Amino acid sequence: MTRAGLAAARSSTAQLAEIIPQVDDGQWELPSACAGWRVIDVLAHLAALATEAVDPPPPDPTLPKNRERYHDLRVDQRRGLAHIDVLDEWRHSTPRQLDLLAAAQEPPEADEPVEVPGLGTYPRHLLANTMAFNVFCHLRNDLLAPDGPLPLTLPEPTGDQVAPAIDFMLAGLPQMQGAELTATVRHPLVLDLTGPGATTVTVHPATDPDGQLTVTPGADAPTRVHSTALAFIAWATTRSPWRDHCRITGDPAVATPFLDHLDII
């Protein structure tokens, strides 16, 4: 199971809880590094995710199918709230979300497939990695300097925090963009991610016209994309240009179309 994902979710959540009391009213209104969202809106997003995890809303076919637009909608619904109300929702729902994720590590529920609309289908236990990714990415990339507006510091990220986030990203990579991304991979290519959270995987083309990319452990292709795992979280979510962080060895024409289109949500 992904108990490491649960530990990472708890760790990054605890660090976010340490940051919150240091943010003043003016800083909550600053633009975050997540386009269109203020600092308080990032917390509203995390609060909305936690609330929906513990109290799922009924299906609504009128809601946006695009996951990013869906997140925007949930944030917009909270824009009129006072800062304290947003923070209270986050503080109320997040511990309950973590409890649910802990329960999801136990069989037989752990391996049940769960559809996350707009993002794909995952074993239930991997949802802990989803939270680990969300909290880590928003905290480190969108809120804190140097990319975010908050001049506050935390200890350097550890591999125990980064690796579960990377695991979710690699699980989502074949699913989130569907045929658009699949079409960019004609030959296998390697992602060689170093530093905290280091891993090496090979992205393989789909084997049939309606198939998906597959991601396997290890290096099984001559063309390689080299990056740190920390930078991967930034550029694979299009927060930062991949060219600022990646070095390609082998045939650039194999890797470049994939890198130009990759956008993990």
Coordinates of C-alpha atoms in Angstrom, one line a residue:
M1 CA 0.0 0.0 0.0
T2 CA 1.0 3.6 -0.2
R3 CA 1.6 4.3 3.5
A4 CA 4.5 6.5 2.4
G5 CA 1.9 8.7 0.6
L6 CA -0.1 9.0 3.8
A7 CA 3.0 10.0 5.8
A8 CA 3.9 12.5 3.2
A9 CA 0.4 14.0 3.2
R10 CA 0.5 14.4 6.9
S11 CA 4.0 15.9 6.8
S12 CA 3.2 18.6 4.3
T13 CA -0.1 19.3 5.9
A14 CA 1.7 19.8 9.2
Q15 CA 4.1 22.2 7.6
L16 CA 1.2 24.2 6.0
A17 CA -0.3 24.4 9.4
E18 CA 2.9 25.9 10.7
I19 CA 2.9 28.5 8.0
I20 CA -0.7 29.7 8.3
P21 CA -0.4 31.6 11.6
Q22 CA 2.5 33.6 10.1
V23 CA 0.4 34.9 7.2
D24 CA -1.2 38.3 7.8
D25 CA -4.5 39.6 6.3
G26 CA -2.7 41.5 3.6
Q27 CA -0.6 38.5 2.5
W28 CA -3.7 36.3 2.2
E29 CA -4.8 38.7 -0.6
L30 CA -1.6 38.5 -2.5
P31 CA -1.6 36.8 -5.9
S32 CA -0.2 33.3 -5.5
A33 CA 2.0 31.6 -8.2
C34 CA -1.1 29.6 -9.2
A35 CA -2.5 31.8 -12.0
G36 CA -5.8 33.6 -11.0
W37 CA -5.7 32.5 -7.4
R38 CA -4.8 34.6 -4.3
V39 CA -3.0 33.0 -1.4
I40 CA -6.3 32.5 0.4
D41 CA -7.7 30.9 -2.7
V42 CA -5.0 28.2 -2.6
L43 CA -6.3 27.4 0.9
A44 CA -9.8 27.5 -0.3
H45 CA -8.9 24.9 -3.0
L46 CA -7.3 22.6 -0.4
A47 CA -10.3 23.1 1.9
A48 CA -12.7 22.2 -0.9
L49 CA -10.8 19.0 -1.8
A50 CA -10.8 18.0 1.9
T51 CA -14.6 18.7 2.3
E52 CA -15.5 16.8 -0.8
A53 CA -13.4 13.9 0.3
V54 CA -15.3 13.6 3.6
D55 CA -18.7 14.7 2.4
P56 CA -18.9 13.9 -1.4
P57 CA -21.5 16.1 -3.2
P58 CA -24.1 14.4 -5.3
P59 CA -23.3 14.0 -9.0
D60 CA -24.1 17.2 -11.0
P61 CA -23.9 16.9 -14.8
T62 CA -23.8 20.7 -15.1
L63 CA -20.4 21.0 -13.4
P64 CA -17.3 21.5 -15.6
K65 CA -15.8 18.3 -17.0
N66 CA -12.3 19.9 -17.2
R67 CA -10.7 19.4 -13.8
E68 CA -9.0 22.7 -13.7
R69 CA -12.2 24.6 -14.4
Y70 CA -13.9 22.5 -11.7
H71 CA -11.3 23.6 -9.2
D72 CA -11.8 27.2 -10.3
L73 CA -15.5 26.9 -9.7
R74 CA -15.1 25.5 -6.1
V75 CA -12.6 28.3 -5.4
D76 CA -15.0 30.9 -6.8
Q77 CA -17.8 29.6 -4.5
R78 CA -15.6 30.6 -1.5
R79 CA -14.3 34.0 -2.7
G80 CA -16.8 35.9 -0.6
L81 CA -15.8 34.2 2.6
A82 CA -13.7 35.8 5.3
H83 CA -10.2 34.5 5.6
I84 CA -11.0 32.9 8.9
D85 CA -14.0 31.0 7.4
V86 CA -11.8 29.5 4.7
L87 CA -9.2 28.5 7.2
D88 CA -11.8 27.0 9.6
E89 CA -13.1 24.8 6.7
W90 CA -9.6 23.6 6.0
R91 CA -8.8 23.0 9.7
H92 CA -12.2 21.1 10.1
S93 CA -12.1 18.9 7.0
T94 CA -8.4 18.1 6.6
P95 CA -8.0 15.9 9.7
R96 CA -11.0 13.9 8.6
Q97 CA -9.6 13.6 5.1
L98 CA -6.4 12.2 6.6
D99 CA -8.4 9.7 8.7
L100 CA -10.2 8.5 5.6
L101 CA -6.9 8.1 3.7
A102 CA -5.5 6.1 6.6
A103 CA -8.5 3.8 6.4
A104 CA -8.1 3.4 2.7
Q105 CA -4.7 1.7 3.2
E106 CA -6.4 -1.4 4.6
P107 CA -7.6 -4.3 2.5
P108 CA -9.9 -5.1 0.8
E109 CA -10.8 -1.4 0.1
A110 CA -7.2 -0.4 -0.6
D111 CA -7.2 -1.8 -4.1
E112 CA -10.7 -0.8 -5.2
P113 CA -10.6 1.4 -8.3
V114 CA -11.7 5.0 -7.7
E115 CA -12.5 7.4 -10.5
V116 CA -11.3 10.9 -10.0
P117 CA -13.3 12.9 -12.5
G118 CA -11.1 14.5 -15.1
L119 CA -7.9 12.8 -13.7
G120 CA -8.3 9.1 -14.2
T121 CA -8.8 6.0 -12.1
Y122 CA -6.6 5.0 -9.3
P123 CA -6.5 2.3 -6.5
R124 CA -8.1 3.8 -3.4
H125 CA -4.8 3.6 -1.4
L126 CA -3.1 5.9 -3.9
L127 CA -5.4 8.8 -3.1
A128 CA -3.1 9.5 -0.2
N129 CA -0.4 10.3 -2.7
T130 CA -2.9 12.6 -4.4
M131 CA -3.2 14.7 -1.2
A132 CA 0.6 14.5 -0.7
F133 CA 1.1 16.0 -4.2
N134 CA -1.6 18.6 -3.8
V135 CA -0.4 20.0 -0.5
F136 CA 3.3 19.8 -1.3
C137 CA 3.0 21.4 -4.7
H138 CA 0.8 24.2 -3.7
L139 CA 2.7 25.0 -0.5
R140 CA 6.2 24.8 -2.1
N141 CA 5.5 26.2 -5.5
D142 CA 2.5 28.5 -5.2
L143 CA 2.7 30.0 -1.7
L144 CA 6.3 30.1 -0.5
A145 CA 9.1 32.3 -2.0
P146 CA 10.9 32.3 -4.3
D147 CA 8.1 31.4 -6.7
G148 CA 5.2 32.3 -4.4
P149 CA 4.7 35.6 -2.5
L150 CA 5.2 34.5 1.1
P151 CA 8.7 35.3 2.4
L152 CA 8.6 32.4 4.8
T153 CA 10.8 29.3 5.1
L154 CA 10.5 25.6 5.8
P155 CA 13.2 22.9 6.0
E156 CA 14.4 21.6 2.7
P157 CA 12.0 19.0 1.2
T158 CA 12.9 15.4 2.0
G159 CA 12.7 12.4 -0.3
D160 CA 9.9 11.1 2.0
Q161 CA 7.8 14.1 1.0
V162 CA 8.7 14.3 -2.6
A163 CA 8.7 10.6 -3.7
P164 CA 5.0 10.0 -3.0
A165 CA 4.0 13.1 -4.9
I166 CA 6.1 11.9 -7.9
D167 CA 4.4 8.5 -7.7
F168 CA 1.0 10.1 -8.1
M169 CA 2.2 12.2 -11.0
L170 CA 3.6 9.2 -12.8
A171 CA 0.4 7.2 -12.1
G172 CA -1.6 10.1 -13.6
L173 CA 0.6 10.8 -16.5
P174 CA -0.9 8.3 -18.9
Q175 CA -4.5 9.2 -18.0
M176 CA -4.9 13.0 -17.5
Q177 CA -4.4 14.2 -21.0
G178 CA -5.5 11.1 -22.9
A179 CA -5.0 11.0 -26.6
E180 CA -3.4 14.5 -26.7
L181 CA -0.3 13.4 -24.8
T182 CA -0.4 9.8 -26.1
A183 CA 0.1 11.0 -29.6
T184 CA 3.4 12.7 -28.7
V185 CA 5.2 9.5 -27.7
R186 CA 6.2 7.4 -30.7
H187 CA 9.3 5.8 -29.1
P188 CA 10.1 5.0 -25.5
L189 CA 11.8 7.7 -23.5
V190 CA 13.3 7.7 -20.0
L191 CA 12.6 10.2 -17.2
D192 CA 15.7 10.3 -15.0
L193 CA 14.8 12.2 -11.9
T194 CA 17.4 12.9 -9.3
G195 CA 17.8 14.4 -5.8
P196 CA 15.1 14.0 -3.1
G197 CA 12.4 11.7 -4.5
A198 CA 14.7 10.3 -7.1
T199 CA 13.4 7.7 -9.5
T200 CA 14.0 6.5 -13.1
V201 CA 11.1 5.4 -15.3
T202 CA 10.5 4.7 -19.0
V203 CA 7.4 6.1 -20.8
H204 CA 6.3 3.7 -23.5
P205 CA 4.0 4.4 -26.5
A206 CA 0.5 3.0 -26.5
T207 CA 0.4 -0.4 -28.2
D208 CA -3.0 0.2 -29.9
P209 CA -4.9 3.2 -31.3
D210 CA -7.1 3.6 -28.3
G211 CA -4.6 2.7 -25.7
Q212 CA -2.7 4.7 -23.1
L213 CA 1.0 5.4 -22.5
T214 CA 2.5 3.1 -19.9
V215 CA 5.2 4.0 -17.3
T216 CA 7.6 1.3 -16.1
P217 CA 10.4 1.4 -13.6
G218 CA 14.0 1.7 -14.8
A219 CA 15.7 2.9 -17.9
D220 CA 14.7 1.1 -21.1
A221 CA 15.4 3.6 -23.9
P222 CA 18.3 5.5 -25.4
T223 CA 16.6 8.9 -25.2
R224 CA 16.6 10.3 -21.6
V225 CA 15.2 13.4 -19.9
H226 CA 17.3 14.4 -16.9
S227 CA 15.9 16.6 -14.2
T228 CA 15.6 16.8 -10.4
A229 CA 12.5 15.3 -9.0
L230 CA 11.7 18.6 -7.3
A231 CA 11.9 20.5 -10.6
F232 CA 9.7 17.8 -12.2
I233 CA 6.9 18.8 -9.9
A234 CA 7.2 22.4 -11.2
W235 CA 7.7 21.8 -14.9
A236 CA 5.5 18.8 -15.4
T237 CA 2.6 20.9 -14.0
T238 CA 3.6 23.8 -16.4
R239 CA 4.5 26.1 -13.5
S240 CA 7.9 26.5 -14.9
P241 CA 9.3 25.9 -18.5
W242 CA 10.7 22.4 -18.9
R243 CA 13.7 23.9 -20.8
D244 CA 14.8 25.7 -17.7
H245 CA 15.2 22.4 -15.8
C246 CA 15.8 19.5 -18.3
R247 CA 18.7 18.1 -20.1
I248 CA 18.0 15.6 -23.0
T249 CA 20.5 12.9 -24.0
G250 CA 19.8 10.9 -27.1
D251 CA 17.4 12.1 -29.8
P252 CA 15.7 15.4 -28.8
A253 CA 13.0 14.8 -31.4
V254 CA 11.8 11.8 -29.3
A255 CA 11.4 13.8 -26.1
T256 CA 10.5 17.3 -27.2
P257 CA 6.9 16.8 -28.3
F258 CA 6.1 15.0 -25.0
L259 CA 7.8 17.7 -22.9
D260 CA 6.0 20.4 -24.8
H261 CA 2.5 18.9 -24.1
L262 CA 2.9 17.4 -20.6
D263 CA 0.6 19.1 -18.1
I264 CA -0.1 17.1 -15.0
I265 CA -3.0 18.7 -12.9

